[in-house]
Amino acid sequence: MALFHVRMDVHIPRDLDPQVREDTIAREKAYSQELQRSGTWRELWRIVGQYSNISIFDVESGDELHELLSGLPLFPYMDIEVMALTRHPSRIDD
Amino acid sequence: MALFHVRMDVHIPRDLDPQVREDTIAREKAYSQELQRSGTWRELWRIVGQYSNISIFDVESGDELHELLSGLPLFPYMDIEVMALTRHPSRIDD
Amino acid sequence: MALFHVRMDVHIPRDLDPQVREDTIAREKAYSQELQRSGTWRELWRIVGQYSNISIFDVESGDELHELLSGLPLFPYMDIEVMALTRHPSRIDD
Amino acid sequence: MALFHVRMDVHIPRDLDPQVREDTIAREKAYSQELQRSGTWRELWRIVGQYSNISIFDVESGDELHELLSGLPLFPYMDIEVMALTRHPSRIDD
Amino acid sequence: MALFHVRMDVHIPRDLDPQVREDTIAREKAYSQELQRSGTWRELWRIVGQYSNISIFDVESGDELHELLSGLPLFPYMDIEVMALTRHPSRIDD
Amino acid sequence: MALFHVRMDVHIPRDLDPQVREDTIAREKAYSQELQRSGTWRELWRIVGQYSNISIFDVESGDELHELLSGLPLFPYMDIEVMALTRHPSRIDD
Amino acid sequence: MALFHVRMDVHIPRDLDPQVREDTIAREKAYSQELQRSGTWRELWRIVGQYSNISIFDVESGDELHELLSGLPLFPYMDIEVMALTRHPSRIDD
Amino acid sequence: MALFHVRMDVHIPRDLDPQVREDTIAREKAYSQELQRSGTWRELWRIVGQYSNISIFDVESGDELHELLSGLPLFPYMDIEVMALTRHPSRIDD
Amino acid sequence: MALFHVRMDVHIPRDLDPQVREDTIAREKAYSQELQRSGTWRELWRIVGQYSNISIFDVESGDELHELLSGLPLFPYMDIEVMALTRHPSRIDD
Amino acid sequence: MALFHVRMDVHIPRDLDPQVREDTIAREKAYSQELQRSGTWRELWRIVGQYSNISIFDVESGDELHELLSGLPLFPYMDIEVMALTRHPSRIDD
């Protein structure tokens, strides 16, 4: 398996149709919760003071991660940073 | 409780006495594993290709986090970035 | 308690409806003054030459801070930087 | 009067003589506490995870601030950022 | 007195009504020349190749400087950097 | 499989013992050529004008990549940037 | 021959006519695949999580590369970084 | 005489009237070629992969350079960086 | 004539022989004051909180400025930024 | 042929043996002047206020440029930036 640290900063344009905005956010939530239930989207936190999140993904590979990220309903309105993670030698468990 | 996202980049000086280096790294490991066992140091990953880690701390407050970080044996050799995290509205559980 | 240093840079879009602009700024002022009276928004200064402020928040946790910041009427038009503070060992009083 | 926001990042060289280091830090503390008592060094906080502080100075002018900062025992080992502050229009009191 | 070094980068939106643009630039010139005559706006140079200036202000305090800068007709279209200056020990006169 | 784009900037300290330097560079070459022969280190180019390279690694996972990179004889003297790659939809073959 | 490493970050404006968008992307794909078949566009990877690619071009010269890049249908919507590459001394083959 | 190194990055807004765009580019070319013939605009190269140029100007002074640059038809759509150059001691001729 | 805005950040190495340090600083002061008397070094201010200055030079050309700056006794220990200035159209006098 | 724009910032370590320093600078000058005579090192200017140069190289390819740059006697003490140039469409001659 492959662990990735992903930061997503969301910038929804002000002039996006309100209904489109609402639907997109709702679809984003559903999309994310489904991946959380499957264990793929392993961690999801809000960064205090920002419309941004830190997420940890547990995927087969970078290919799968790109599919998931580029499929995010909010993807067109996001700045995304991806970092590959690996097991830390001091970690007490796995 | 308070969640913090911490990135630590380690730069141990080349001319540090080898024995001091070894002891410091060993004390760092023990220090970290004790905090992991207590649940304070909740997540610890190595960033691929870097002598760096991403950690998630679950502490009482920023005060406690500062105590923990400034008490790290490797603290003098670290660049540290701290970000406060909070619960994400799409998170399915807690 | 938790102390946070927050910098807010305000960028209100030029084409925002003037009435909306005025109301938002008025609500922002009221929102901020209420939090100042409660002691939560402990310090508030204008940065010379900028439509920006430096604020010090005294809150229960990062969770509460995020609620307050994301609830700011001007939040959609702000770049926000958050830094956790702790007591300085040389501080003569608290 | 003039308000200044000052960030100080301290980088004491590793090879500084331990006794010099100790004396300098002690003199820095005494120097700072005297200015705190006089109300000049109005606020002093530690940034969580950093050997850095955020300070608020209440001085006659930039001239006085420079005297104070360049007189800091740790001045040679500091990166310092200075920002002029002014009264925020939403501030409820002064 | 307080000396401040100010850099102003001007970005007038292309779609600003030409008449508004012309009036604003005219008011800016008058505003600046009045302050130059009073000695407050002590120096004003154009940076070669930029729609920017370097200015030196001689004011009572940061408060006054903020009043002057935020009152600039072009203020909404400016990126402004402010640096407090003080007397240099090698300066031959004052 | 997982594809990674890696940039390595090499900064060998001037005061490294010449013999150690020579051995390390020789071991680095052998280490790299072995991985090139196995197909793991798929591409290796020198950046014109820099003591740096761009490499493409074809590995099982981020874990394996970290093992390889942190095992590089020159690792202690390198700044390394890692980017996960995936198949481009316009790629004509694979 | 000359090898170039090129990073392309694509930012297609939201308000681009959907049909123009679709045609441009189709023409981009055809343009790229033709160059891939000729061996000029030697490598093309997607950066995980980004609407960006890393490409390796094998061209006669910088002149030819500029022709190719500035002729890209998506050129007006791209941030492009170009780096000249050369043969790495440790490369096992050519 | 004074030598200046100038980098110009051109960002013509997408919604500029096509005819205005064409005229402006034509006037820019004529303007530049006239200055090249006079020897003032001594060198002009395109940066590979960018709508940018590197130019060398041989002018009386910064004043003259500013007149030339701010008079460029494309000036409103340019990011410009200016660096003063001087004779290099190793230069074999002048 | 040519006006230049110069920022100088001074970083004197800690291990510089104290006598060399003192002499160099003294020679720097004499060097600067002579140029101030000649009107070449027209303005010299200390940046509050920094071992840095902002200077305005009034010289024949960039060539002369380079001679002056590279001849500064502290030149080897300085980061220097140079910006060409020109007359601002709103300036009331010259 | 291939044109490259190269910026070289020189940082000779203070503790380099003075004789080594002098020889290296002499060899650098001879090396550069030979390449200037051959037309390869086509332009060489000093950046005002910096121990840096802007050079234009006219070489067969990036490979040749890397040979030349990495063969510079001062190469170990340089930060180098390389940009590929191409003919500008407005250039009046070649």
Short mmCIF file of N, CA and C in Angstrom, two decimals, chain D residues 6-86:
data_model
loop_
_atom_site.label_atom_id
_atom_site.label_comp_id
_atom_site.label_asym_id
_atom_site.label_seq_id
_atom_site.Cartn_x
_atom_site.Cartn_y
_atom_site.Cartn_z
N VAL D 6 6.94 42.98 16.82
CA VAL D 6 8.30 42.50 16.50
C VAL D 6 8.33 40.99 16.64
N ARG D 7 8.84 40.31 15.61
CA ARG D 7 9.09 38.86 15.70
C ARG D 7 10.59 38.65 15.79
N MET D 8 11.01 37.87 16.77
CA MET D 8 12.44 37.58 16.95
C MET D 8 12.64 36.06 16.83
N ASP D 9 13.46 35.63 15.90
CA ASP D 9 13.86 34.22 15.79
C ASP D 9 15.30 34.10 16.25
N VAL D 10 15.52 33.27 17.26
CA VAL D 10 16.85 33.18 17.89
C VAL D 10 17.62 31.98 17.34
N HIS D 11 18.85 32.24 16.90
CA HIS D 11 19.73 31.15 16.39
C HIS D 11 21.08 31.28 17.08
N ILE D 12 21.18 30.71 18.30
CA ILE D 12 22.45 30.80 19.01
C ILE D 12 23.41 29.76 18.42
N PRO D 13 24.60 30.19 17.95
CA PRO D 13 25.52 29.23 17.33
C PRO D 13 25.88 28.11 18.31
N ARG D 14 25.95 26.91 17.83
CA ARG D 14 26.23 25.72 18.66
C ARG D 14 27.59 25.83 19.36
N ASP D 15 28.52 26.51 18.64
CA ASP D 15 29.90 26.51 19.19
C ASP D 15 30.17 27.73 20.08
N LEU D 16 29.07 28.44 20.48
CA LEU D 16 29.26 29.55 21.41
C LEU D 16 29.65 28.96 22.76
N ASP D 17 30.65 29.55 23.39
CA ASP D 17 31.12 29.08 24.70
C ASP D 17 29.92 28.96 25.65
N PRO D 18 29.76 27.79 26.29
CA PRO D 18 28.56 27.57 27.14
C PRO D 18 28.35 28.66 28.19
N GLN D 19 29.45 29.14 28.77
CA GLN D 19 29.31 30.15 29.82
C GLN D 19 28.82 31.48 29.21
N VAL D 20 29.38 31.79 28.04
CA VAL D 20 28.93 33.01 27.34
C VAL D 20 27.44 32.89 27.00
N ARG D 21 27.08 31.70 26.56
CA ARG D 21 25.68 31.45 26.19
C ARG D 21 24.76 31.69 27.40
N GLU D 22 25.15 31.09 28.49
CA GLU D 22 24.31 31.19 29.72
C GLU D 22 24.20 32.66 30.17
N ASP D 23 25.35 33.34 30.20
CA ASP D 23 25.32 34.74 30.65
C ASP D 23 24.45 35.59 29.73
N THR D 24 24.63 35.36 28.43
CA THR D 24 23.89 36.17 27.46
C THR D 24 22.38 35.99 27.64
N ILE D 25 21.98 34.71 27.81
CA ILE D 25 20.54 34.43 27.99
C ILE D 25 20.04 35.08 29.29
N ALA D 26 20.87 35.02 30.32
CA ALA D 26 20.46 35.62 31.61
C ALA D 26 20.34 37.14 31.45
N ARG D 27 21.33 37.74 30.79
CA ARG D 27 21.27 39.21 30.60
C ARG D 27 20.06 39.59 29.74
N GLU D 28 19.77 38.73 28.73
CA GLU D 28 18.61 38.98 27.84
C GLU D 28 17.33 39.01 28.69
N LYS D 29 17.22 38.04 29.61
CA LYS D 29 16.01 37.94 30.45
C LYS D 29 15.87 39.19 31.32
N ALA D 30 16.97 39.56 31.94
CA ALA D 30 16.93 40.74 32.84
C ALA D 30 16.58 42.00 32.03
N TYR D 31 17.23 42.13 30.89
CA TYR D 31 17.02 43.29 29.98
C TYR D 31 15.55 43.38 29.60
N SER D 32 14.98 42.21 29.22
CA SER D 32 13.58 42.18 28.77
C SER D 32 12.63 42.48 29.92
N GLN D 33 12.94 41.90 31.10
CA GLN D 33 12.00 42.08 32.22
C GLN D 33 11.99 43.53 32.70
N GLU D 34 13.14 44.17 32.62
CA GLU D 34 13.17 45.59 33.02
C GLU D 34 12.28 46.42 32.08
N LEU D 35 12.37 46.11 30.79
CA LEU D 35 11.56 46.85 29.81
C LEU D 35 10.07 46.49 29.94
N GLN D 36 9.82 45.25 30.36
CA GLN D 36 8.40 44.88 30.59
C GLN D 36 7.84 45.68 31.77
N ARG D 37 8.66 45.80 32.82
CA ARG D 37 8.20 46.54 34.02
C ARG D 37 7.93 48.01 33.66
N SER D 38 8.75 48.54 32.73
CA SER D 38 8.56 49.97 32.40
C SER D 38 7.39 50.14 31.42
N GLY D 39 6.81 49.01 30.96
CA GLY D 39 5.66 49.10 30.05
C GLY D 39 6.07 49.25 28.60
N THR D 40 7.40 49.39 28.38
CA THR D 40 7.87 49.56 26.99
C THR D 40 7.69 48.27 26.21
N TRP D 41 8.15 47.17 26.83
CA TRP D 41 7.98 45.84 26.20
C TRP D 41 6.64 45.29 26.67
N ARG D 42 5.57 45.68 25.99
CA ARG D 42 4.20 45.53 26.50
C ARG D 42 3.70 44.08 26.47
N GLU D 43 4.10 43.33 25.41
CA GLU D 43 3.65 41.94 25.31
C GLU D 43 4.82 41.08 24.85
N LEU D 44 4.85 39.85 25.35
CA LEU D 44 5.95 38.92 25.00
C LEU D 44 5.40 37.51 25.05
N TRP D 45 5.28 36.89 23.87
CA TRP D 45 4.81 35.49 23.83
C TRP D 45 5.81 34.61 23.12
N ARG D 46 5.90 33.33 23.46
CA ARG D 46 6.70 32.33 22.75
C ARG D 46 5.82 31.75 21.66
N ILE D 47 6.44 31.57 20.45
CA ILE D 47 5.72 30.91 19.35
C ILE D 47 5.87 29.39 19.55
N VAL D 48 4.76 28.68 19.61
CA VAL D 48 4.81 27.23 19.88
C VAL D 48 5.69 26.50 18.87
N GLY D 49 6.67 25.75 19.41
CA GLY D 49 7.52 24.92 18.56
C GLY D 49 8.75 25.62 18.03
N GLN D 50 8.90 26.92 18.36
CA GLN D 50 10.02 27.70 17.82
C GLN D 50 10.82 28.34 18.95
N TYR D 51 12.11 28.58 18.74
CA TYR D 51 12.89 29.41 19.66
C TYR D 51 12.70 30.85 19.16
N SER D 52 11.50 31.34 19.25
CA SER D 52 11.10 32.64 18.68
C SER D 52 10.06 33.28 19.58
N ASN D 53 9.96 34.61 19.46
CA ASN D 53 8.86 35.25 20.20
C ASN D 53 8.18 36.30 19.33
N ILE D 54 6.93 36.61 19.71
CA ILE D 54 6.20 37.75 19.19
C ILE D 54 6.15 38.77 20.33
N SER D 55 6.57 40.00 20.06
CA SER D 55 6.54 41.04 21.10
C SER D 55 5.81 42.26 20.57
N ILE D 56 5.21 43.01 21.50
CA ILE D 56 4.61 44.30 21.18
C ILE D 56 5.37 45.35 21.99
N PHE D 57 5.92 46.33 21.29
CA PHE D 57 6.65 47.42 21.97
C PHE D 57 5.83 48.71 21.90
N ASP D 58 5.84 49.43 23.01
CA ASP D 58 5.14 50.72 23.11
C ASP D 58 6.23 51.75 23.38
N VAL D 59 6.69 52.42 22.34
CA VAL D 59 7.88 53.29 22.45
C VAL D 59 7.58 54.70 21.95
N GLU D 60 8.54 55.58 22.18
CA GLU D 60 8.40 56.96 21.71
C GLU D 60 8.41 56.99 20.18
N SER D 61 9.34 56.19 19.64
CA SER D 61 9.52 56.26 18.17
C SER D 61 10.34 55.07 17.69
N GLY D 62 10.49 54.99 16.38
CA GLY D 62 11.33 53.94 15.80
C GLY D 62 12.77 54.05 16.29
N ASP D 63 13.21 55.29 16.51
CA ASP D 63 14.58 55.49 17.03
C ASP D 63 14.76 54.72 18.33
N GLU D 64 13.80 54.93 19.24
CA GLU D 64 13.92 54.27 20.55
C GLU D 64 13.87 52.75 20.39
N LEU D 65 12.96 52.30 19.51
CA LEU D 65 12.82 50.84 19.31
C LEU D 65 14.16 50.25 18.82
N HIS D 66 14.81 50.97 17.90
CA HIS D 66 16.07 50.43 17.38
C HIS D 66 17.14 50.36 18.47
N GLU D 67 17.14 51.38 19.33
CA GLU D 67 18.08 51.35 20.46
C GLU D 67 17.85 50.09 21.30
N LEU D 68 16.56 49.87 21.61
CA LEU D 68 16.22 48.72 22.48
C LEU D 68 16.59 47.40 21.81
N LEU D 69 16.20 47.27 20.53
CA LEU D 69 16.42 45.98 19.85
C LEU D 69 17.92 45.74 19.64
N SER D 70 18.62 46.74 19.17
CA SER D 70 20.06 46.52 18.88
C SER D 70 20.86 46.39 20.18
N GLY D 71 20.21 46.74 21.29
CA GLY D 71 20.88 46.57 22.59
C GLY D 71 20.60 45.21 23.22
N LEU D 72 19.72 44.42 22.61
CA LEU D 72 19.43 43.08 23.15
C LEU D 72 20.70 42.24 23.18
N PRO D 73 21.02 41.65 24.31
CA PRO D 73 22.21 40.77 24.37
C PRO D 73 22.20 39.70 23.27
N LEU D 74 21.03 39.18 22.91
CA LEU D 74 20.95 38.13 21.88
C LEU D 74 20.83 38.72 20.47
N PHE D 75 20.90 40.06 20.35
CA PHE D 75 20.70 40.70 19.03
C PHE D 75 21.56 40.08 17.92
N PRO D 76 22.86 39.80 18.18
CA PRO D 76 23.70 39.25 17.11
C PRO D 76 23.24 37.88 16.61
N TYR D 77 22.37 37.22 17.41
CA TYR D 77 21.97 35.84 17.02
C TYR D 77 20.50 35.81 16.61
N MET D 78 19.96 36.99 16.25
CA MET D 78 18.52 37.04 15.98
C MET D 78 18.21 37.47 14.54
N ASP D 79 17.14 36.86 13.97
CA ASP D 79 16.49 37.43 12.80
C ASP D 79 15.29 38.20 13.35
N ILE D 80 15.18 39.45 13.01
CA ILE D 80 14.13 40.32 13.58
C ILE D 80 13.27 40.91 12.46
N GLU D 81 11.95 40.83 12.63
CA GLU D 81 11.02 41.50 11.72
C GLU D 81 10.22 42.53 12.52
N VAL D 82 10.15 43.74 12.00
CA VAL D 82 9.47 44.84 12.70
C VAL D 82 8.29 45.34 11.85
N MET D 83 7.13 45.49 12.46
CA MET D 83 5.96 46.03 11.77
C MET D 83 5.35 47.15 12.62
N ALA D 84 5.11 48.29 12.03
CA ALA D 84 4.45 49.38 12.76
C ALA D 84 2.97 49.06 12.86
N LEU D 85 2.42 49.25 14.08
CA LEU D 85 0.98 49.01 14.31
C LEU D 85 0.31 50.37 14.59
N THR D 86 -1.01 50.38 14.39
CA THR D 86 -1.77 51.56 14.75
C THR D 86 -3.13 51.11 15.28
#
